[in-house]
Amino acid sequence: MTLKATVVADRDFVVAPLDRRVFGTFVEHLGRCVYGGIYEPGHPTADEHGFRGDVLALTKELGPTIVRYPGGNFLSGYDWEDGVGPKDQRPVRLDLAWASTETNQFGTNEFITWCRKADIEPMFAVNLGTRGPAEARDFIEYCNHPGGTKFSDLRKAHGHEEPHDIKFWCLGNEMDGPWQTCAKTAKEYGAVARETAKIMRWISPDLVLAACGSSQRAMPTYAKWEYEVLDECFEQVDMISLHAYFRNDDDDIAEFFGEVDNLEFYIKEITAVADAVAAKRRSKKRIMLSFDEWNVWYRTHHPQFIKKPGWPQAPELLEEIYNFEDALVVGGALIVMMNNADRVKAACFAQLVNVIGPIFTETGGPAWRQTIFHPIAAASRFGHGEVLRLKVDTTTFDTKAHGAVPHLLATGIHNPETGEVAIFALNRSTTDDMDLSVDLRGLTGLKVAEASELHDADRKKINSKDDPDAVSPKPNDSAGVEGSLFTARLKPQSWNVFSLKR
Ligand code: AHR
């Protein structure tokens, strides 16, 4: 059977300009993300800084716009001073979050140098677990103050004459989680976030500051946490963070696909809570959403993959091997985030390499693209412009946890500067093709410039060292435009990208 889906997209009905920061990623001192991931001195492709050239090249192809660092749970026990200055004088420390030994051979300045080489904006986080406002003050002075003071001169002495000028900062990480080093109540955390934000802005007025939301939607304090935190720090912060990890524990594709729709609820719920805090103050200010951790993660979400005995250095942790169905869910989540461009202003795909990452490496060996690499790369490549408010007419399928879920998930983006249009479309039927038609109102003279599909009959197919391109995009030759009507055929269980140009 062939399903039908019809969409209306009008160039004048715009959700919001898409903030390119939604194509962010995350690098944590965790497992082999830093050591053996982006940094591996002695690797055949390593440069003079010890950065792996193969990982850097794949990162550029992936196209993240911003990268969060240094954690994650690692952050809440981290002393930034350990990771700067001459490498032979840096202390070796226990990392309690991941039961690992941290050598501190990679730290703030190495990370900034890597970001500049990769052409990615850095997003930093301050430790509000074991530490607080005083250390955040010192760290901002080190990173962003031009010179003539203790910490800015220390940065210069460390070989960085110019300030790093880091704009985007997270105020702690998952402070509601009992697993977090020095977790806090919402009121405690909200007050610390407020005072920390205040003094950080006194040093760098133009910062973008994100407070910690709940570490997941399933937390018992969910929503109440966000309300109480924002009630403390509403005036001082710009964003509230959200974390989402999709799971397929029961190996049920319908439920797994339906998980993506939870994102829509999550976004709407946190928007409502943030706006309730604004309403209490009769404030026109709107707090924006930063999905600063999201991905599929469940196979290695178990104790043996999270901590290993003996305090190893850069152990193999959270090394999730992704299959084709994971790529579909990741592609679906990207669509939902883009469709909420009016409130979701940043998102970090967690993480970049080896640790629940789209890039995988062998220490001393090659690097390759996991299945989930492909939707992320395509979204970043084609996601430029204004997100259009689509009217979608599609069939649905039933799920136990999510009710009736639409087969088609789609977004349309119009770039007013170039006239280009990008359409991303996920067909969630596992059995049926779908005839998609999009009425592009007010958008004439377009032709299909590129059309690709990520499809496989085998949802469990993976990419590996020996078969790195087993799951990869192929051309979709069915797409065409006549007048302002775009049509294409979408294969069952497929994620599709169409780039239309004049
Ligand atoms: O991304 C892996 C971990 O997941 C992060 O360190 C933490 O913030 C979250 O629980």
Coordinates of C-alpha atoms and ligand atoms in Angstrom, one line a residue:
M1 CA 0.0 0.0 0.0
T2 CA 1.1 3.6 -0.6
L3 CA 0.3 6.2 2.0
K4 CA -0.5 9.7 1.2
A5 CA 0.7 12.8 3.0
T6 CA -0.1 16.4 2.0
V7 CA 1.6 19.5 3.4
V8 CA 1.0 23.2 2.9
A9 CA 3.9 25.5 3.4
D10 CA 3.5 29.2 2.9
R11 CA 6.6 31.5 2.8
D12 CA 4.7 34.1 4.9
F13 CA 3.8 31.7 7.7
V14 CA 7.0 31.5 9.6
V15 CA 7.7 29.8 13.0
A16 CA 10.9 31.7 13.5
P17 CA 14.4 32.1 12.0
L18 CA 16.3 28.9 12.8
D19 CA 19.1 29.4 15.3
R20 CA 22.1 27.6 13.9
R21 CA 23.1 26.8 17.5
V22 CA 20.5 23.9 17.4
F23 CA 23.2 21.9 15.4
G24 CA 25.5 21.8 18.4
T25 CA 27.4 18.9 19.9
F26 CA 29.1 18.0 23.2
V27 CA 32.6 16.9 24.2
E28 CA 33.0 15.7 27.8
H29 CA 36.0 14.3 29.7
L30 CA 34.4 10.9 29.6
G31 CA 35.7 7.6 28.3
R32 CA 37.3 8.1 24.9
C33 CA 35.6 11.3 23.9
V34 CA 38.6 13.5 24.5
Y35 CA 41.5 11.0 24.9
G36 CA 41.4 8.7 21.9
G37 CA 38.7 10.8 20.3
I38 CA 39.5 14.4 19.4
Y39 CA 42.9 14.2 21.1
E40 CA 45.4 11.4 20.6
P41 CA 49.1 12.5 20.3
G42 CA 51.0 9.9 18.4
H43 CA 48.1 8.9 16.3
P44 CA 49.2 8.7 12.6
T45 CA 46.8 11.6 11.7
A46 CA 47.6 13.8 14.8
D47 CA 48.8 17.4 14.3
E48 CA 51.3 19.3 16.4
H49 CA 48.7 19.8 19.1
G50 CA 47.9 16.1 19.3
F51 CA 44.5 16.6 17.6
R52 CA 43.4 13.6 15.5
G53 CA 43.2 14.8 11.9
D54 CA 40.7 12.1 10.9
V55 CA 38.3 13.1 13.7
L56 CA 38.7 16.7 12.9
A57 CA 37.8 16.1 9.2
L58 CA 34.7 14.1 10.1
T59 CA 33.7 16.8 12.6
K60 CA 33.9 19.4 9.8
E61 CA 31.7 17.1 7.6
L62 CA 29.2 16.6 10.5
G63 CA 29.0 20.4 10.7
P64 CA 28.3 21.2 14.4
T65 CA 27.9 24.9 15.0
I66 CA 28.6 25.0 18.8
V67 CA 30.2 22.5 21.2
R68 CA 29.6 22.1 24.9
Y69 CA 32.6 21.4 27.2
P70 CA 33.9 20.0 29.6
G71 CA 30.8 18.1 30.9
G72 CA 28.4 16.6 31.8
N73 CA 28.7 14.9 35.1
F74 CA 32.4 15.4 34.9
L75 CA 31.9 19.1 35.3
S76 CA 30.5 19.0 38.8
G77 CA 33.9 17.9 40.3
Y78 CA 36.2 19.7 37.9
D79 CA 38.8 22.3 38.8
W80 CA 39.5 24.2 35.7
E81 CA 42.9 25.3 37.0
D82 CA 44.1 21.7 36.7
G83 CA 43.7 21.8 32.9
V84 CA 45.8 25.0 32.1
G85 CA 49.5 25.8 32.1
P86 CA 52.5 23.7 31.4
K87 CA 51.4 20.1 30.7
D88 CA 54.2 18.6 32.8
Q89 CA 52.9 20.5 35.9
R90 CA 49.3 19.5 35.6
P91 CA 47.9 17.3 38.3
V92 CA 46.6 13.8 37.8
R93 CA 43.2 13.6 39.5
L94 CA 40.4 11.1 40.3
D95 CA 37.3 11.8 38.2
L96 CA 34.5 10.6 40.5
A97 CA 31.7 11.0 38.0
W98 CA 33.1 8.3 35.7
A99 CA 35.5 6.5 38.1
S100 CA 38.4 7.3 35.9
T101 CA 41.9 8.9 36.2
E102 CA 42.0 12.3 34.6
T103 CA 45.5 13.3 33.4
N104 CA 44.5 16.9 32.6
Q105 CA 46.7 16.8 29.5
F106 CA 43.8 18.4 27.7
G107 CA 42.0 21.4 29.1
T108 CA 40.5 24.8 28.4
N109 CA 43.2 26.2 26.0
E110 CA 43.6 22.9 24.1
F111 CA 39.8 22.8 23.7
I112 CA 39.7 26.4 22.4
T113 CA 42.5 25.7 20.0
W114 CA 40.6 22.7 18.7
C115 CA 37.4 24.7 18.3
R116 CA 39.1 27.3 16.3
K117 CA 40.6 24.6 14.0
A118 CA 37.2 23.0 13.7
D119 CA 35.5 26.4 13.2
I120 CA 33.0 25.7 15.9
E121 CA 31.8 28.1 18.6
P122 CA 32.7 26.9 22.1
M123 CA 30.0 26.5 24.8
F124 CA 31.5 26.3 28.3
A125 CA 30.1 25.2 31.6
V126 CA 31.0 26.3 35.1
N127 CA 31.1 23.9 38.0
L128 CA 28.3 24.6 40.4
G129 CA 28.7 21.2 42.2
T130 CA 31.9 21.2 44.3
R131 CA 32.4 24.8 43.4
G132 CA 30.5 28.1 43.1
P133 CA 30.4 31.8 42.1
A134 CA 34.0 32.5 43.2
E135 CA 35.6 29.9 40.8
A136 CA 33.2 30.9 38.0
R137 CA 34.3 34.5 38.4
D138 CA 38.0 33.5 38.2
F139 CA 37.4 31.3 35.2
I140 CA 35.5 34.0 33.3
E141 CA 38.3 36.4 34.0
Y142 CA 40.8 33.8 32.7
C143 CA 38.8 33.2 29.5
N144 CA 37.3 36.5 28.6
H145 CA 39.1 39.5 30.3
P146 CA 41.6 41.2 28.0
G147 CA 44.5 41.5 30.5
G148 CA 46.1 43.3 33.4
T149 CA 44.6 41.1 36.1
K150 CA 45.6 37.9 37.9
F151 CA 43.7 35.4 35.8
S152 CA 43.8 37.2 32.4
D153 CA 47.5 37.6 32.8
L154 CA 47.8 33.9 33.7
R155 CA 46.0 33.1 30.4
K156 CA 48.6 35.3 28.6
A157 CA 51.4 33.5 30.4
H158 CA 49.9 30.3 29.1
G159 CA 50.4 31.5 25.6
H160 CA 47.0 33.0 24.8
E161 CA 47.4 36.7 24.4
E162 CA 43.9 37.4 23.1
P163 CA 40.8 36.6 25.3
H164 CA 38.9 33.5 24.2
D165 CA 35.7 35.6 24.2
I166 CA 33.4 32.6 25.1
K167 CA 29.8 33.8 24.8
F168 CA 27.6 30.8 25.8
W169 CA 27.9 29.4 29.3
C170 CA 26.0 26.6 31.1
L171 CA 25.5 27.2 34.8
G172 CA 26.3 23.7 36.1
N173 CA 25.0 20.4 34.9
E174 CA 22.0 18.2 35.9
M175 CA 22.0 19.7 39.4
D176 CA 18.7 17.9 40.2
G177 CA 20.2 14.4 39.7
P178 CA 21.2 12.4 42.9
W179 CA 24.1 11.0 40.8
Q180 CA 25.5 14.5 40.4
T181 CA 28.5 15.5 42.5
C182 CA 26.9 17.9 45.1
A183 CA 23.4 17.8 43.7
K184 CA 21.1 20.6 45.0
T185 CA 17.5 21.4 45.6
A186 CA 15.8 23.7 43.1
K187 CA 15.9 26.6 45.5
E188 CA 19.5 26.1 46.4
Y189 CA 20.6 25.7 42.8
G190 CA 18.4 28.6 41.6
A191 CA 20.0 30.9 44.1
V192 CA 23.6 29.8 43.2
A193 CA 22.8 30.1 39.5
R194 CA 21.4 33.6 40.0
E195 CA 24.5 34.9 41.9
T196 CA 26.9 33.2 39.6
A197 CA 25.1 34.6 36.5
K198 CA 25.1 38.1 38.0
I199 CA 28.9 38.2 38.6
M200 CA 29.7 36.5 35.3
R201 CA 27.8 39.3 33.5
W202 CA 29.6 41.9 35.5
I203 CA 32.8 40.7 33.8
S204 CA 31.3 39.8 30.4
P205 CA 28.0 41.6 29.9
D206 CA 27.1 40.0 26.6
L207 CA 27.0 36.4 27.8
V208 CA 24.3 33.9 26.9
L209 CA 23.6 32.0 30.2
A210 CA 21.7 28.7 30.5
A211 CA 20.4 27.4 33.8
C212 CA 20.0 23.7 34.4
G213 CA 16.5 22.3 33.9
S214 CA 15.6 18.7 34.9
S215 CA 18.0 16.0 33.8
Q216 CA 15.2 14.2 32.1
R217 CA 11.4 14.5 31.7
A218 CA 10.9 11.4 33.9
M219 CA 12.5 13.1 37.0
P220 CA 10.1 13.1 40.0
T221 CA 10.7 16.9 40.4
Y222 CA 10.2 17.6 36.7
A223 CA 8.5 21.0 35.9
K224 CA 8.4 22.0 39.6
W225 CA 12.2 22.1 39.4
E226 CA 12.2 24.4 36.3
Y227 CA 9.6 26.6 38.0
E228 CA 11.5 27.0 41.2
V229 CA 14.9 27.4 39.5
L230 CA 13.6 30.1 37.2
D231 CA 11.7 31.8 40.0
E232 CA 15.1 32.3 41.6
C233 CA 17.1 33.3 38.5
F234 CA 14.6 34.5 35.9
E235 CA 16.1 37.9 35.5
Q236 CA 19.7 36.7 35.3
V237 CA 19.5 33.8 32.7
D238 CA 18.5 33.6 29.1
M239 CA 17.9 29.8 28.7
I240 CA 16.8 26.7 30.6
S241 CA 18.4 23.4 29.6
L242 CA 16.6 20.2 28.6
H243 CA 18.2 16.7 28.3
A244 CA 16.6 13.9 26.3
Y245 CA 17.9 10.4 25.7
F246 CA 15.6 8.1 23.6
R247 CA 15.4 4.4 24.4
N248 CA 14.2 1.2 22.7
D249 CA 14.6 -1.2 25.6
D250 CA 11.7 -3.4 24.5
D251 CA 12.8 -3.5 20.9
D252 CA 9.4 -2.1 19.8
I253 CA 9.9 0.2 16.8
A254 CA 6.4 1.8 17.1
E255 CA 7.1 2.9 20.7
F256 CA 10.6 4.0 19.8
F257 CA 9.3 6.2 16.9
G258 CA 6.7 7.5 19.3
E259 CA 9.4 8.7 21.7
V260 CA 10.2 11.4 19.3
D261 CA 6.8 12.9 19.8
N262 CA 7.5 13.2 23.5
L263 CA 10.0 15.9 22.6
E264 CA 7.1 18.0 21.4
F265 CA 5.4 17.7 24.8
Y266 CA 8.7 18.3 26.6
I267 CA 9.3 21.5 24.7
K268 CA 5.7 22.8 25.1
E269 CA 5.7 21.9 28.8
I270 CA 9.0 23.7 29.7
T271 CA 7.9 26.7 27.5
A272 CA 4.7 26.8 29.6
V273 CA 6.6 26.6 32.9
A274 CA 9.0 29.3 31.8
D275 CA 6.2 31.6 30.7
A276 CA 4.4 31.0 34.0
V277 CA 7.4 32.4 35.8
A278 CA 7.3 35.3 33.4
A279 CA 3.6 35.8 34.0
K280 CA 4.1 35.9 37.8
R281 CA 6.3 38.9 37.1
R282 CA 4.2 40.3 34.4
S283 CA 7.4 40.2 32.4
K284 CA 7.7 40.2 28.6
K285 CA 11.0 38.4 28.8
R286 CA 10.9 35.0 27.3
I287 CA 13.3 32.2 28.5
M288 CA 14.6 30.1 25.6
L289 CA 15.3 26.4 25.5
S290 CA 18.7 24.8 25.2
F291 CA 18.6 21.0 24.6
D292 CA 22.2 20.8 25.7
E293 CA 22.2 17.0 25.7
W294 CA 20.2 14.7 23.5
N295 CA 20.6 11.4 21.5
V296 CA 19.6 7.8 21.5
W297 CA 21.2 6.1 24.5
Y298 CA 20.1 2.9 26.3
R299 CA 22.3 -0.1 25.4
T300 CA 25.2 1.3 27.4
H301 CA 23.0 3.0 30.0
H302 CA 23.9 0.3 32.5
P303 CA 26.4 0.3 35.4
Q304 CA 29.1 -1.8 33.7
F305 CA 29.3 0.7 30.8
I306 CA 29.3 3.7 33.1
K307 CA 32.0 2.9 35.6
K308 CA 34.8 0.4 35.4
P309 CA 37.0 -0.8 38.3
G310 CA 40.6 0.3 38.9
W311 CA 40.3 4.0 38.0
P312 CA 41.3 3.5 34.4
Q313 CA 42.4 6.3 32.1
A314 CA 40.1 7.0 29.2
P315 CA 38.3 3.6 29.5
E316 CA 35.7 2.5 26.9
L317 CA 32.5 3.9 28.4
L318 CA 29.1 4.6 26.9
E319 CA 30.4 3.3 23.5
E320 CA 27.0 2.8 22.0
I321 CA 27.0 1.3 18.5
Y322 CA 24.1 2.8 16.6
N323 CA 21.9 1.1 14.0
F324 CA 19.7 2.3 11.2
E325 CA 16.6 2.7 13.4
D326 CA 18.5 5.0 15.8
A327 CA 19.4 7.2 12.8
L328 CA 15.6 7.5 12.0
V329 CA 14.9 8.5 15.6
V330 CA 17.7 11.1 15.6
G331 CA 16.4 12.4 12.3
G332 CA 12.9 12.7 13.7
A333 CA 14.2 14.5 16.8
L334 CA 16.0 17.0 14.6
I335 CA 12.7 17.7 12.8
V336 CA 10.9 18.4 16.0
M337 CA 13.6 20.7 17.3
M338 CA 13.6 22.7 14.0
N339 CA 9.8 22.9 14.1
N340 CA 10.1 24.6 17.5
A341 CA 12.6 27.2 16.4
D342 CA 10.7 30.0 18.2
R343 CA 11.8 28.6 21.6
V344 CA 14.6 26.0 21.0
K345 CA 17.6 28.2 20.4
A346 CA 20.4 25.8 21.1
A347 CA 20.8 22.0 21.1
C348 CA 23.9 19.8 21.6
F349 CA 24.0 16.4 20.2
A350 CA 25.6 14.2 23.0
Q351 CA 28.3 13.4 22.4
L352 CA 30.7 13.9 19.4
V353 CA 33.0 10.9 19.3
N354 CA 33.1 7.4 20.9
V355 CA 30.9 8.3 23.9
I356 CA 27.3 8.0 22.5
G357 CA 28.8 9.6 19.4
P358 CA 28.1 9.9 15.7
I359 CA 31.9 9.5 15.1
F360 CA 33.7 6.3 16.3
T361 CA 37.4 5.6 16.4
E362 CA 39.8 2.9 17.1
T363 CA 42.6 4.2 19.4
G364 CA 45.6 4.2 17.1
G365 CA 43.4 3.1 14.2
P366 CA 40.7 4.6 11.9
A367 CA 37.7 6.7 12.5
W368 CA 34.3 6.3 10.8
R369 CA 30.7 7.6 10.7
Q370 CA 28.1 5.8 12.8
T371 CA 24.6 5.6 11.3
I372 CA 23.3 8.7 13.3
F373 CA 26.0 10.8 11.7
H374 CA 24.0 11.2 8.5
P375 CA 20.8 13.0 9.6
I376 CA 22.9 15.3 11.8
A377 CA 25.2 16.2 8.9
A378 CA 22.3 16.8 6.5
A379 CA 20.3 18.9 9.0
S380 CA 23.3 21.1 9.6
R381 CA 24.2 21.4 5.9
F382 CA 20.7 22.3 4.7
G383 CA 19.1 23.9 7.8
H384 CA 19.5 27.6 7.0
G385 CA 16.8 30.2 7.1
E386 CA 13.2 30.5 8.5
V387 CA 11.3 27.5 9.6
L388 CA 7.8 27.4 8.0
R389 CA 4.7 26.6 9.9
L390 CA 3.5 23.5 8.1
K391 CA 0.0 22.2 7.8
V392 CA 0.4 18.4 7.6
D393 CA -2.2 15.9 6.7
T394 CA -1.0 12.3 7.3
T395 CA -2.1 8.9 8.4
T396 CA -1.2 7.6 11.9
F397 CA -0.2 4.5 13.7
D398 CA -1.1 3.3 17.2
T399 CA 1.3 3.1 20.1
K400 CA 0.8 2.0 23.7
A401 CA 2.6 4.9 25.3
H402 CA 2.1 7.7 22.8
G403 CA -1.3 7.1 21.4
A404 CA -1.8 7.8 17.6
V405 CA 1.4 8.9 16.1
P406 CA 1.6 10.5 12.6
H407 CA 3.4 8.5 10.0
L408 CA 5.0 11.7 8.5
L409 CA 7.2 14.0 10.5
A410 CA 8.4 16.9 8.4
T411 CA 9.9 20.4 8.5
G412 CA 10.3 23.0 5.8
I413 CA 12.9 25.8 5.9
H414 CA 13.0 28.8 3.6
N415 CA 16.1 30.9 3.2
P416 CA 14.9 34.4 2.3
E417 CA 18.4 35.4 1.3
T418 CA 19.0 32.7 -1.3
G419 CA 15.4 31.7 -2.0
E420 CA 16.3 28.1 -1.2
V421 CA 14.0 25.7 0.5
A422 CA 14.9 22.6 2.5
I423 CA 12.4 19.8 3.3
F424 CA 13.2 17.1 5.8
A425 CA 10.7 14.2 5.9
L426 CA 10.6 11.1 8.0
N427 CA 8.2 8.3 6.9
R428 CA 7.6 6.3 10.1
S429 CA 5.6 3.5 8.4
T430 CA 7.8 0.4 8.5
T431 CA 5.9 -1.2 5.6
D432 CA 4.5 1.4 3.3
D433 CA 5.8 3.9 0.8
M434 CA 4.5 7.4 1.1
D435 CA 3.5 9.8 -1.6
L436 CA 4.4 13.2 -0.2
S437 CA 3.1 16.4 -1.8
V438 CA 4.0 19.9 -0.5
D439 CA 2.1 22.9 -1.7
L440 CA 4.8 25.6 -1.6
R441 CA 2.7 28.7 -1.5
G442 CA 4.5 31.9 -2.5
L443 CA 7.6 29.9 -3.4
T444 CA 7.9 29.7 -7.2
G445 CA 10.6 28.8 -9.7
L446 CA 12.2 26.1 -7.6
K447 CA 13.9 23.0 -8.8
V448 CA 15.2 20.0 -7.0
A449 CA 19.0 20.5 -6.5
E450 CA 19.6 17.6 -4.2
A451 CA 17.5 14.8 -2.9
S452 CA 18.6 11.9 -0.7
E453 CA 17.1 9.2 1.4
L454 CA 18.4 7.2 4.4
H455 CA 16.7 3.9 4.1
D456 CA 17.3 0.3 4.7
A457 CA 15.1 -2.8 5.0
D458 CA 17.2 -3.9 8.0
R459 CA 16.6 -1.6 11.0
K460 CA 19.4 -3.3 12.9
K461 CA 22.1 -2.6 10.3
I462 CA 25.2 -0.8 11.7
N463 CA 28.3 0.9 10.3
S464 CA 31.6 -0.6 11.4
K465 CA 35.3 -0.4 10.8
D466 CA 35.0 -3.1 8.1
D467 CA 31.8 -1.7 6.6
P468 CA 31.8 2.0 7.5
D469 CA 29.2 3.0 4.9
A470 CA 26.7 0.2 5.3
V471 CA 24.1 2.7 6.3
S472 CA 24.5 5.9 4.3
P473 CA 22.3 8.3 2.2
K474 CA 21.4 7.4 -1.4
P475 CA 19.8 9.7 -4.0
N476 CA 16.0 9.8 -4.0
D477 CA 15.2 10.1 -7.7
S478 CA 11.5 10.5 -7.2
A479 CA 11.5 14.2 -6.3
G480 CA 10.2 16.9 -8.6
V481 CA 8.6 20.4 -8.6
E482 CA 5.8 21.5 -10.9
G483 CA 4.8 25.1 -10.4
S484 CA 4.7 25.4 -6.7
L485 CA 3.9 21.7 -6.0
F486 CA 6.7 19.6 -4.7
T487 CA 6.2 15.8 -4.8
A488 CA 8.3 12.8 -3.8
R489 CA 7.9 9.2 -2.9
L490 CA 9.3 8.3 0.5
K491 CA 10.4 4.7 1.1
P492 CA 9.1 2.9 4.3
Q493 CA 11.2 3.7 7.3
S494 CA 13.2 6.4 5.6
W495 CA 14.6 9.9 6.5
N496 CA 14.7 12.2 3.5
V497 CA 16.3 15.5 2.6
F498 CA 15.3 17.7 -0.3
S499 CA 17.1 20.9 -1.3
L500 CA 15.2 23.1 -3.7
K501 CA 16.9 26.0 -5.5
R502 CA 16.0 28.5 -8.1
Ligands
AHR1 O1 26.2 12.5 28.1 C1 26.4 11.6 29.2 C2 25.9 12.0 30.5 O2 24.5 12.1 30.5 C3 26.3 13.4 30.9 O3 27.6 13.5 31.5 C4 25.3 13.8 31.9 O4 25.1 15.2 32.0 C5 24.1 13.0 31.5 O5 23.5 12.3 32.5

